[in-house]
CSV table of C-alpha atoms and ligand atoms in Angstrom, one decimal:
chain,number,residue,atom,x,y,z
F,1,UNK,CA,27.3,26.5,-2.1
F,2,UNK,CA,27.9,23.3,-3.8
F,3,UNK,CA,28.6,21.3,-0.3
F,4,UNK,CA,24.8,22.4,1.1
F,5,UNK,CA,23.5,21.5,-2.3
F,6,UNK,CA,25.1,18.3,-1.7
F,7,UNK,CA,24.4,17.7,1.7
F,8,UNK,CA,20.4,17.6,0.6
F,9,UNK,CA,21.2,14.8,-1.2
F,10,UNK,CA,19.4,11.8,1.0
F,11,UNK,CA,21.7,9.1,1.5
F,12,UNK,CA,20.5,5.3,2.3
F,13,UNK,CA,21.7,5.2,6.2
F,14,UNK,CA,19.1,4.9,9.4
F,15,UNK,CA,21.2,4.5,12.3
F,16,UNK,CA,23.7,2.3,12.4
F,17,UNK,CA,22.4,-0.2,9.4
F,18,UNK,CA,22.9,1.4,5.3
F,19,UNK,CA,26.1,3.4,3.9
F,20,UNK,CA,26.1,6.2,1.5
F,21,UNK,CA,25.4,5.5,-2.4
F,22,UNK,CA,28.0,7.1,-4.7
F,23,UNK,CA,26.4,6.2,-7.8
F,24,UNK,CA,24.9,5.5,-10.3
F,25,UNK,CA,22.0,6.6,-9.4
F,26,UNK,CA,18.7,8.9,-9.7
F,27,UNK,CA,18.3,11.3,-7.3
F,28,UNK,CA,15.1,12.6,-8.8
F,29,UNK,CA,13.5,9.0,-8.2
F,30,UNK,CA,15.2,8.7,-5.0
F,31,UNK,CA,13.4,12.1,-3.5
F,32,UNK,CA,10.6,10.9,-5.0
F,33,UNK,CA,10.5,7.8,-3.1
F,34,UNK,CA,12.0,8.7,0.3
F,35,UNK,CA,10.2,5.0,1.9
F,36,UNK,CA,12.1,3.0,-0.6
F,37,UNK,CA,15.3,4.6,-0.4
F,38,UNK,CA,15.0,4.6,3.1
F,39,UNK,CA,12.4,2.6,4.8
F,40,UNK,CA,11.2,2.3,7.9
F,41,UNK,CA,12.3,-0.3,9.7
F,42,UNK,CA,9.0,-2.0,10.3
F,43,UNK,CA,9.2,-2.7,6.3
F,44,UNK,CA,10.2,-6.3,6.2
F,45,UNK,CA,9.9,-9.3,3.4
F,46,UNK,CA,9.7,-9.7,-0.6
F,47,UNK,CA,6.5,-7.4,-1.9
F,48,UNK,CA,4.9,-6.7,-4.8
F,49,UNK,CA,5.4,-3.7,-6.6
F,50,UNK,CA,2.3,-1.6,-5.6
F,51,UNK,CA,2.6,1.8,-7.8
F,52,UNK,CA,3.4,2.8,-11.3
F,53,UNK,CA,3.1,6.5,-12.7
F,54,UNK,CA,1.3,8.1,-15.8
F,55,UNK,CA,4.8,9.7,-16.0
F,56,UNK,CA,6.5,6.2,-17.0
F,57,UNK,CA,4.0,5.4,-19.0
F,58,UNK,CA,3.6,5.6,-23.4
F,59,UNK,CA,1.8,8.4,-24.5
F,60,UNK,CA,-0.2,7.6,-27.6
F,61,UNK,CA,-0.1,10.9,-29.3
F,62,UNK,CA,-3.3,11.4,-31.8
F,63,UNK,CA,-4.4,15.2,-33.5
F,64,UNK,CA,-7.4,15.6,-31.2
F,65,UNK,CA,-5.9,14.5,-27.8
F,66,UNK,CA,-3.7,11.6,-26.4
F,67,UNK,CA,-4.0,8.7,-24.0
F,68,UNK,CA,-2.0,6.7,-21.8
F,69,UNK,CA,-2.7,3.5,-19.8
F,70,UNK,CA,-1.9,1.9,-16.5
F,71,UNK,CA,-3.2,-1.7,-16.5
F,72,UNK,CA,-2.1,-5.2,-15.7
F,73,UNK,CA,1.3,-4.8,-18.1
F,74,UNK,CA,2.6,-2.1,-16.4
F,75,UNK,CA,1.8,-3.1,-13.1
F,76,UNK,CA,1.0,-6.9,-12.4
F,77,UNK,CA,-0.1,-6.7,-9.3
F,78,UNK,CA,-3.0,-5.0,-10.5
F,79,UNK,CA,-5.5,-7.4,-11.7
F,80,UNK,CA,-9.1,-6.2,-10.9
F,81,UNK,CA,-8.9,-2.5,-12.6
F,82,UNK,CA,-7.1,-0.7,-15.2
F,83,UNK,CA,-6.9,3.3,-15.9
F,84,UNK,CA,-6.3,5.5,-19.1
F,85,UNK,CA,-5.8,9.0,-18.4
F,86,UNK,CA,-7.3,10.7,-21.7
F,87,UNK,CA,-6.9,14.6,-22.9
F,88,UNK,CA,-9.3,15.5,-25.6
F,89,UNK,CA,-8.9,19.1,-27.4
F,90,UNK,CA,-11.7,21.6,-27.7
F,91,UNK,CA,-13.9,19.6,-30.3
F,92,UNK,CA,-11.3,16.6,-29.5
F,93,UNK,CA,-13.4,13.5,-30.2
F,94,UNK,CA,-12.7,10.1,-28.6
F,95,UNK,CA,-14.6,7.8,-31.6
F,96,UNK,CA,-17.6,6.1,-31.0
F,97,UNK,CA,-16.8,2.8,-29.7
F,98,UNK,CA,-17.3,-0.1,-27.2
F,99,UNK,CA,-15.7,-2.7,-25.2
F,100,UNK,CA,-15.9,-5.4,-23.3
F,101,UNK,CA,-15.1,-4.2,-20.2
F,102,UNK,CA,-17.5,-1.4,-18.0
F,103,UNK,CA,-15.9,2.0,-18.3
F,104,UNK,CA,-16.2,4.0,-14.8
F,105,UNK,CA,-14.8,8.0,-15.4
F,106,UNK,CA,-13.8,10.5,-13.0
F,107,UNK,CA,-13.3,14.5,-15.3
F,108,UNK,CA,-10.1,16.1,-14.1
F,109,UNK,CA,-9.9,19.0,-16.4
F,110,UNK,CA,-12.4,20.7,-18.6
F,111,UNK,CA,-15.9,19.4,-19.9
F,112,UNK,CA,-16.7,17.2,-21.9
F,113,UNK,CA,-20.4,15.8,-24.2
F,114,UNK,CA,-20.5,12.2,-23.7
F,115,UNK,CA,-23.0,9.9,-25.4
F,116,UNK,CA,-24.4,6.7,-25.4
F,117,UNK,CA,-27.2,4.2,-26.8
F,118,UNK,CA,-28.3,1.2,-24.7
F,119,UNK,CA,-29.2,-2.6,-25.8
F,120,UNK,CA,-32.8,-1.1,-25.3
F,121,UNK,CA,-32.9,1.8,-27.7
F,122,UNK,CA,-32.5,4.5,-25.3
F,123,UNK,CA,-30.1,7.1,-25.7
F,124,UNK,CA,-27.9,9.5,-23.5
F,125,UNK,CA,-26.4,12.4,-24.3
F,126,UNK,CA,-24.5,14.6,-21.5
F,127,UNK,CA,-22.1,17.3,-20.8
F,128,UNK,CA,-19.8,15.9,-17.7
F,129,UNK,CA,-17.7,18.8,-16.2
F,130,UNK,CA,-14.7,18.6,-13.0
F,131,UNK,CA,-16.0,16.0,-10.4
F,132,UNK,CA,-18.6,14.5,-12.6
F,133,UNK,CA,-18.8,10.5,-13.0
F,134,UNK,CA,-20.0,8.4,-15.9
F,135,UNK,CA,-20.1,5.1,-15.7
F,136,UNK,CA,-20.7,2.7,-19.2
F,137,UNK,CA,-21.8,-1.0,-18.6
F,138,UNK,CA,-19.9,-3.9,-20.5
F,139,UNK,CA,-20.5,-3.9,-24.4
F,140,UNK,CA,-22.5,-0.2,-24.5
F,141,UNK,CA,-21.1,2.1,-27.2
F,142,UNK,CA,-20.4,5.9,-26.5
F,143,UNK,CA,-18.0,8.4,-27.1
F,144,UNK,CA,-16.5,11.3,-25.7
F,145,UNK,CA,-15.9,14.8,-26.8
F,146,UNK,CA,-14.4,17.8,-25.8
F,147,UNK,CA,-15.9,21.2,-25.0
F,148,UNK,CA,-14.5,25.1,-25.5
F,149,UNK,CA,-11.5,24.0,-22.6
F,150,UNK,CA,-11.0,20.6,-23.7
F,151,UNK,CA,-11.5,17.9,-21.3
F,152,UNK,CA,-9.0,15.6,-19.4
F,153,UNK,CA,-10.5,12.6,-17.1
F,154,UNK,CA,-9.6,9.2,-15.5
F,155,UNK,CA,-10.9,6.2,-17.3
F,156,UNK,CA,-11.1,3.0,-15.0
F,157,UNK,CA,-11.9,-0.4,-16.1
F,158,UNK,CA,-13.0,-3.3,-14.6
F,159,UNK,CA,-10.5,-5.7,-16.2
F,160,UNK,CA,-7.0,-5.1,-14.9
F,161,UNK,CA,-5.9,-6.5,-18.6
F,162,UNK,CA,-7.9,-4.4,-20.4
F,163,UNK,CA,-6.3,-1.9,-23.0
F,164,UNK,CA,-7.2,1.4,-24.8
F,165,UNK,CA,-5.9,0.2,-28.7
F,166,UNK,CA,-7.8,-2.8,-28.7
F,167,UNK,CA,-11.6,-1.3,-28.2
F,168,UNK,CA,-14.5,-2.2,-31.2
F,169,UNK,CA,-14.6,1.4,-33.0
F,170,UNK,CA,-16.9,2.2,-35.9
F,171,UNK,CA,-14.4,3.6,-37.8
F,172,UNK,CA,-12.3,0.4,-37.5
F,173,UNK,CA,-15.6,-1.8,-38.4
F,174,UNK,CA,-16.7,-0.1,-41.3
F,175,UNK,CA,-13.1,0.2,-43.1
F,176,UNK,CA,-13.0,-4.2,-42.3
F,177,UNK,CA,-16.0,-4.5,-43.7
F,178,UNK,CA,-16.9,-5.4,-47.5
F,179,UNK,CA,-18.4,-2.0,-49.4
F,180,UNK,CA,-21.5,-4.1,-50.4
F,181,UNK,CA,-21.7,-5.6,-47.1
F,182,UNK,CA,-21.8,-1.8,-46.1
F,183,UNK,CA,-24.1,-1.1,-49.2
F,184,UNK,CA,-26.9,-4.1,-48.7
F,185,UNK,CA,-26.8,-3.4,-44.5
F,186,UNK,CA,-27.8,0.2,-45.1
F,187,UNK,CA,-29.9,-0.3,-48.0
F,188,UNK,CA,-27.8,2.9,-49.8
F,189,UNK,CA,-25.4,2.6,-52.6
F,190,UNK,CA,-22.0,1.4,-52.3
F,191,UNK,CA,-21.2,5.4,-53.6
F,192,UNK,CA,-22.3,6.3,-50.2
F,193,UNK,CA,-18.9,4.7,-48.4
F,194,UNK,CA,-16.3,6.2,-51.0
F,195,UNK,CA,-14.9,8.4,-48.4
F,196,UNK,CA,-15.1,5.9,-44.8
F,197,UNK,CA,-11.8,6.7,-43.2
F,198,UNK,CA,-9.4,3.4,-44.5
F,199,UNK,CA,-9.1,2.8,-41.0
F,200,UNK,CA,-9.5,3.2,-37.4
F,201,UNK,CA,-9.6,6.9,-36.1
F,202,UNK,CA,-9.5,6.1,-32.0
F,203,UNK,CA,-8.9,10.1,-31.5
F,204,UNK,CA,-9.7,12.7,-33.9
F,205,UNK,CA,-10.3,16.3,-34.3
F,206,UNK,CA,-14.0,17.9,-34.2
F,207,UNK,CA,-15.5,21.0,-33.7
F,208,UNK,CA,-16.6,21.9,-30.6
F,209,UNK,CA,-20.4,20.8,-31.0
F,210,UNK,CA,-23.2,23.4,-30.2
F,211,UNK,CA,-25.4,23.5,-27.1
F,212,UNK,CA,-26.3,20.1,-25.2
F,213,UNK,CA,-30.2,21.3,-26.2
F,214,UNK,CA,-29.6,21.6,-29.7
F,215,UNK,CA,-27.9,18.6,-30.0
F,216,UNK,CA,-30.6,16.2,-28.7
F,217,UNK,CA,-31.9,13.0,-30.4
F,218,UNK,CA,-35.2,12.0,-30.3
F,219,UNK,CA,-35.6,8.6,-29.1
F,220,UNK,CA,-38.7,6.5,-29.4
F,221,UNK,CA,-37.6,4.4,-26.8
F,222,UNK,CA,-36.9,6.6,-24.4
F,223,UNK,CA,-33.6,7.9,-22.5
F,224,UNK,CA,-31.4,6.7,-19.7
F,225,UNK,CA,-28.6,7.6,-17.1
F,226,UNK,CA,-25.0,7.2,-16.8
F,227,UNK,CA,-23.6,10.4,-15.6
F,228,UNK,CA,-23.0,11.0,-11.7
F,229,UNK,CA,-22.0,14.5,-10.0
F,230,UNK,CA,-20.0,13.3,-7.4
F,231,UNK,CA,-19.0,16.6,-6.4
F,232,UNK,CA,-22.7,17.5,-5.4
F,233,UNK,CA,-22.6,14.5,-2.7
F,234,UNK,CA,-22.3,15.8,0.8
F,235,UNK,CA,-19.1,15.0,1.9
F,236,UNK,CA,-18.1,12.9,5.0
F,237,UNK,CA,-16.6,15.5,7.3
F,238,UNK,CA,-14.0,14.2,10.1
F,239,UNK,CA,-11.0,16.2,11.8
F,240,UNK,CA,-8.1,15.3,9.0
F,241,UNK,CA,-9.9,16.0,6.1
F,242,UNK,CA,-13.4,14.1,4.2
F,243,UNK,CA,-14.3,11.5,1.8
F,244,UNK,CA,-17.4,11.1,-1.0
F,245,UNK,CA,-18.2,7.5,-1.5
F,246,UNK,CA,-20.0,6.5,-5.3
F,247,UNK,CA,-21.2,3.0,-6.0
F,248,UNK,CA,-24.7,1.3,-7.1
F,249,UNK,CA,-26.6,2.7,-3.9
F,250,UNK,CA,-26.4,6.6,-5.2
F,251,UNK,CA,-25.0,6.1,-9.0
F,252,UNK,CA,-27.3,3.3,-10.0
F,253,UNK,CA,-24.9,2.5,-13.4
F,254,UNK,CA,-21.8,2.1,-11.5
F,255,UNK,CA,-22.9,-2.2,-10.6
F,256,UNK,CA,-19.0,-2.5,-10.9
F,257,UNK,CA,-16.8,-0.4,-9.9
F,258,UNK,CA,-16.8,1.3,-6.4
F,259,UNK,CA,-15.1,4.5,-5.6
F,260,UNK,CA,-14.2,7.3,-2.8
F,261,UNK,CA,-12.7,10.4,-2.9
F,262,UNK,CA,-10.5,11.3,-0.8
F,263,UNK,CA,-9.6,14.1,0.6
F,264,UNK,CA,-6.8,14.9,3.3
F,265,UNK,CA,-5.4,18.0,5.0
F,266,UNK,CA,-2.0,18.3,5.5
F,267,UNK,CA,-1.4,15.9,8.3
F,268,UNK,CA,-3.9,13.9,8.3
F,269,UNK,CA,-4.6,10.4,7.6
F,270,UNK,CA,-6.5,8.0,6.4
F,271,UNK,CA,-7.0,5.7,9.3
F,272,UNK,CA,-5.6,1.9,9.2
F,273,UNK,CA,-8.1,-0.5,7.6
F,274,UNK,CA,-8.7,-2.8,5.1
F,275,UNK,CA,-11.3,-3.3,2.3
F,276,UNK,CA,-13.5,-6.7,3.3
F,277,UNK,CA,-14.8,-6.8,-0.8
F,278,UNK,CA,-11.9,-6.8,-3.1
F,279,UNK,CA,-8.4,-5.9,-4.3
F,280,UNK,CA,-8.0,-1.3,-4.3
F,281,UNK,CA,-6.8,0.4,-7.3
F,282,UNK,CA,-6.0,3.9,-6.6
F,283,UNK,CA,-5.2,7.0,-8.2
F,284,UNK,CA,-3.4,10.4,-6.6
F,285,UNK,CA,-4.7,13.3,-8.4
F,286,UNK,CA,-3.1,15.7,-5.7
F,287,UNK,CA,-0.7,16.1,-3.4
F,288,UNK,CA,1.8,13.7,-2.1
F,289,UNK,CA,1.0,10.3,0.5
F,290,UNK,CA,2.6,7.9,1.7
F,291,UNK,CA,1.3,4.1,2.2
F,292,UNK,CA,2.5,1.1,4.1
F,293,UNK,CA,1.2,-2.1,2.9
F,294,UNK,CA,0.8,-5.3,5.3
F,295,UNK,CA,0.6,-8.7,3.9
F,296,UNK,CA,0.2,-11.0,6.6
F,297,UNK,CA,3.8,-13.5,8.0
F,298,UNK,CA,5.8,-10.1,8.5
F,299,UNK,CA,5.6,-8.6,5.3
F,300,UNK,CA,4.7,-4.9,4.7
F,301,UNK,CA,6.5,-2.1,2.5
F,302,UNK,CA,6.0,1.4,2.2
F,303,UNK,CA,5.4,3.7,-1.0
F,304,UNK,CA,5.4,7.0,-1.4
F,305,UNK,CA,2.6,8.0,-3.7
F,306,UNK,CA,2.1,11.2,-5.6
F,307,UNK,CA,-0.2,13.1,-8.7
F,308,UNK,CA,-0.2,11.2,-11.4
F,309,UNK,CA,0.8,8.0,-9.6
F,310,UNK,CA,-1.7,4.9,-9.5
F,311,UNK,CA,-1.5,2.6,-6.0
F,312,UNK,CA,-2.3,-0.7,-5.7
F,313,UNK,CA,-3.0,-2.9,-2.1
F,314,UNK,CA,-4.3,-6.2,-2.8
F,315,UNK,CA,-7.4,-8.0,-1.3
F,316,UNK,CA,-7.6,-8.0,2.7
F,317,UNK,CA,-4.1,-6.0,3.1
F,318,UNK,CA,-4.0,-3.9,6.0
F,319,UNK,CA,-3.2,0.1,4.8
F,320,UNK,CA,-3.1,3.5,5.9
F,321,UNK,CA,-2.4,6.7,3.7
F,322,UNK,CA,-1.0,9.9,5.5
F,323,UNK,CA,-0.9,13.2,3.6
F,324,UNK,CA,3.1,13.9,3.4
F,325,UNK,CA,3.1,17.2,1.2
F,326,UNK,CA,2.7,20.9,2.1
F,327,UNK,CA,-0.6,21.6,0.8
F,328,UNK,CA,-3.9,18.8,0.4
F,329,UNK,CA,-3.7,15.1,-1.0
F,330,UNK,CA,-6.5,14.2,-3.4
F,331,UNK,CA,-7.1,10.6,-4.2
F,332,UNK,CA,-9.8,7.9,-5.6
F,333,UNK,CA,-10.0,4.5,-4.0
F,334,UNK,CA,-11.6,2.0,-6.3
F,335,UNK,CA,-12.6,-1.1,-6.4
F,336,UNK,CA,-14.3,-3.7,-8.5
F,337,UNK,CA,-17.4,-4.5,-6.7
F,338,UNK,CA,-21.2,-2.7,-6.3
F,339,UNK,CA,-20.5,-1.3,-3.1
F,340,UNK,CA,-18.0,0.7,-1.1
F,341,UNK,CA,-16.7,-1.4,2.4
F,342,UNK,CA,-14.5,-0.9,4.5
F,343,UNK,CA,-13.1,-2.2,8.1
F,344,UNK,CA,-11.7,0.2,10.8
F,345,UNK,CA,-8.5,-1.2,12.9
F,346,UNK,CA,-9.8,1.5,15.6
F,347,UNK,CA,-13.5,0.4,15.5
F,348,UNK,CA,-12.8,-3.1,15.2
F,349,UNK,CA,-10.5,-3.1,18.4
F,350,UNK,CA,-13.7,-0.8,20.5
F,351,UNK,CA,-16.0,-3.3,19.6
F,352,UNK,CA,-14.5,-6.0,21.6
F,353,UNK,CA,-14.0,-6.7,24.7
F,354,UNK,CA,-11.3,-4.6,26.1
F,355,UNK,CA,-9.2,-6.3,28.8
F,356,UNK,CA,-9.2,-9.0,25.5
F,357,UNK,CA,-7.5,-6.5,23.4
F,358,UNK,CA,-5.5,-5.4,25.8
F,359,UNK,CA,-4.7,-8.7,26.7
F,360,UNK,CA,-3.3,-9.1,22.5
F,361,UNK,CA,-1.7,-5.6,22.3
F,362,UNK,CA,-0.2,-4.8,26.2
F,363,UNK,CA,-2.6,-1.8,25.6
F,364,UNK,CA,-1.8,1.4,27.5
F,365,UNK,CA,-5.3,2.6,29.0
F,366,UNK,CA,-4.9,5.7,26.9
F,367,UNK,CA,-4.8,3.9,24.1
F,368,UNK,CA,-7.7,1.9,24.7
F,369,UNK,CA,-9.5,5.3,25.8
F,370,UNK,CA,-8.9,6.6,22.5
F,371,UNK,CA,-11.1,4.0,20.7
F,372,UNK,CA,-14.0,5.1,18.9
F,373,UNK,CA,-16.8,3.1,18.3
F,374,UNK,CA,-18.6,5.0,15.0
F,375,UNK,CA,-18.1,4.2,11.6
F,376,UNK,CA,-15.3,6.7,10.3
F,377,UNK,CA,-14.8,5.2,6.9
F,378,UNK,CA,-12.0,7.3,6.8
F,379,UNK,CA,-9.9,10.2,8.3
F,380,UNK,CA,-8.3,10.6,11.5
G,1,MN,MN1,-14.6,3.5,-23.9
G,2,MN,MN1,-8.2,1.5,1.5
């Protein structure tokens, strides 16, 4: 019984080149990560690190809901974007607040009310369920509360070294400001502050608020938009699975950050390409993957990426991502830019002359049969 057990227990050999590892060591890690254990042999040169999980990250525990961030300190490489992965209770409220950076949002879990008032005057005020997008420019307060089933959701910056604890909240404003600073600003007695929180909140608990109708604010100035239901885009169907694509051409708010969703079958594959716009910051919310990087003078490296995990492949870096689990693999591509792009290694080599490529490559005709011509921004 014990020597099967043992005998799962991958050991760091292909072929003729490794030997076994006694220990120390982490199997858990080491399953997890079957391409670094063990890589392919076409993995070559010294490479950035190009994934770090919510699972090694700190939790910042609050009575309401917690957070927990994946940004530039935890994982260098990644410069462009940052992400907080946020759970608010029911009535969970995430304070009003703003920051410098544009906050993009993608609702795992749950529903939330979100709310927001613009440099014009006009207000927002929506309830975002699974699959819904909001997207908060640079500098616009809003909160975020959750509903009867809480809420859990993806938070995605456009500064890689942005971070959660160190956003402009009211709570934080008011307890650093003078009470008849407070007092003349509002017109009201300084009486009216004896009981401002003596500090910042961040996350505290509500009550779950009542219906989004009775909760509506007049405003003079009118309202505007910053929610998205990406889940109501048609998706773009192909034979290994389909993708949704969100950026300023069908989610107007979004003029920085970029996204797909992704969605593969087991099997299948998103196709080799590479992004012509800007660096990819990714997050797995299902399933398992796996993703070889390649840098240019022989380098490339292979991760194994799974929920919960964020992935990284700098600007111009050729990729591919196959679905490695048993059942689908979920996952958002993102990038800092208005607009999804994307170049196919397939489309790019049918587009040219043939005997050319074939002259490069030593092409098989089937190969260079197999070519397709159309714009799959995606799935094989
Ligand atoms: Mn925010
Ligand atoms: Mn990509």
């Amino acid at each position: 019984m014990s020597g099967s057990s043992r005998d799962r227990v991958p050991q760091p050999i292909r072929g003729n080149a490794g030997a076994t590892d006694p220990g120390p060591r982490n199997i858990e890690r080491d399953l997890q990560n079957p391409d670094l254990s063990v890589p392919p042999e076409t993995d070559s040169g010294t490479f950035y690190n190009l994934k770090f999980s919510y699972s090694d990250t700190h939790r910042r525990m609050e009575e309401g809901g917690w957070s927990r961030e994946v940004t530039v300190r935890e994982l260098p490489i990644a410069t462009t974007l940052a992400g907080v992965n946020m759970r608010l209770t029911p009535g969970g409220v995430r304070e009003m607040h703003w920051h410098k950076e544009a906050e993009w949002a993608f609702m795992l879990h749950g529903r939330a009310r979100i709310t927001a008032v613009d440099q014009e005057g006009r207000n927002f005020i929506d309830d975002v369920g699974v699959g819904d997008l909001w997207n908060f420019p640079s500098g616009i307060p809003h909160s975020i509360q959750g509903l009867e089933e809480g809420a859990e959701f993806i938070l995605v910056f456009d500064d890689g070294s942005f971070s959660e604890n160190s956003t402009f909240s009211i709570t934080d404003w008011f307890a650093h400001t003078p009470k008849d600073v407070l007092a003349a600003n509002f017109g009201v007695p300084e009486g009216a502050f004896a009981d401002i929180p003596s500090g910042e909140h961040y996350i505290f608990q509500g009550e779950v608020p009542g219906p989004l109708e009775s909760e509506k604010v007049s405003a003079p100035n009118g309202t505007t938009n910053f929610s998205h239901r990406m889940l109501e885009q048609e998706p773009i169907r192909t034979s290994g699975g389909q993708v949704r694509i969100t950026d300023s051409t069908n989610f107007p708010a979004a003029t920085t950050v970029a996204a797909a969703l992704v969605e593969l079958e087991p099997g299948g594959m998103r196709e080799m390409h590479w992004h012509p716009n800007n660096d990819e910051w990714q997050y797995y919310i299902e399933g398992k993957g796996r993703m070889t990087v390649f840098a240019a003078e022989a380098h490339a490296r292979t991760f194994d990426c799974q929920a919960g995990d964020v992935g990284y492949v700098p600007f111009a870096m050729g990729h591919y991502i196959q679905n490695t689990g048993e059942g689908p693999l979920r996952f958002l591509e993102m990038f800092r830019s208005d607009h999804f792009a994307d170049v196919s290694l397939n489309q790019w080599m049918a587009l040219t002359p043939q005997k050319f490529v074939q002259d490069h490559l030593h092409a098989s005709q089937e190969l260079m049969n197999s070519l397709h011509k159309d714009k799959r921004p995606v799935i094989r």
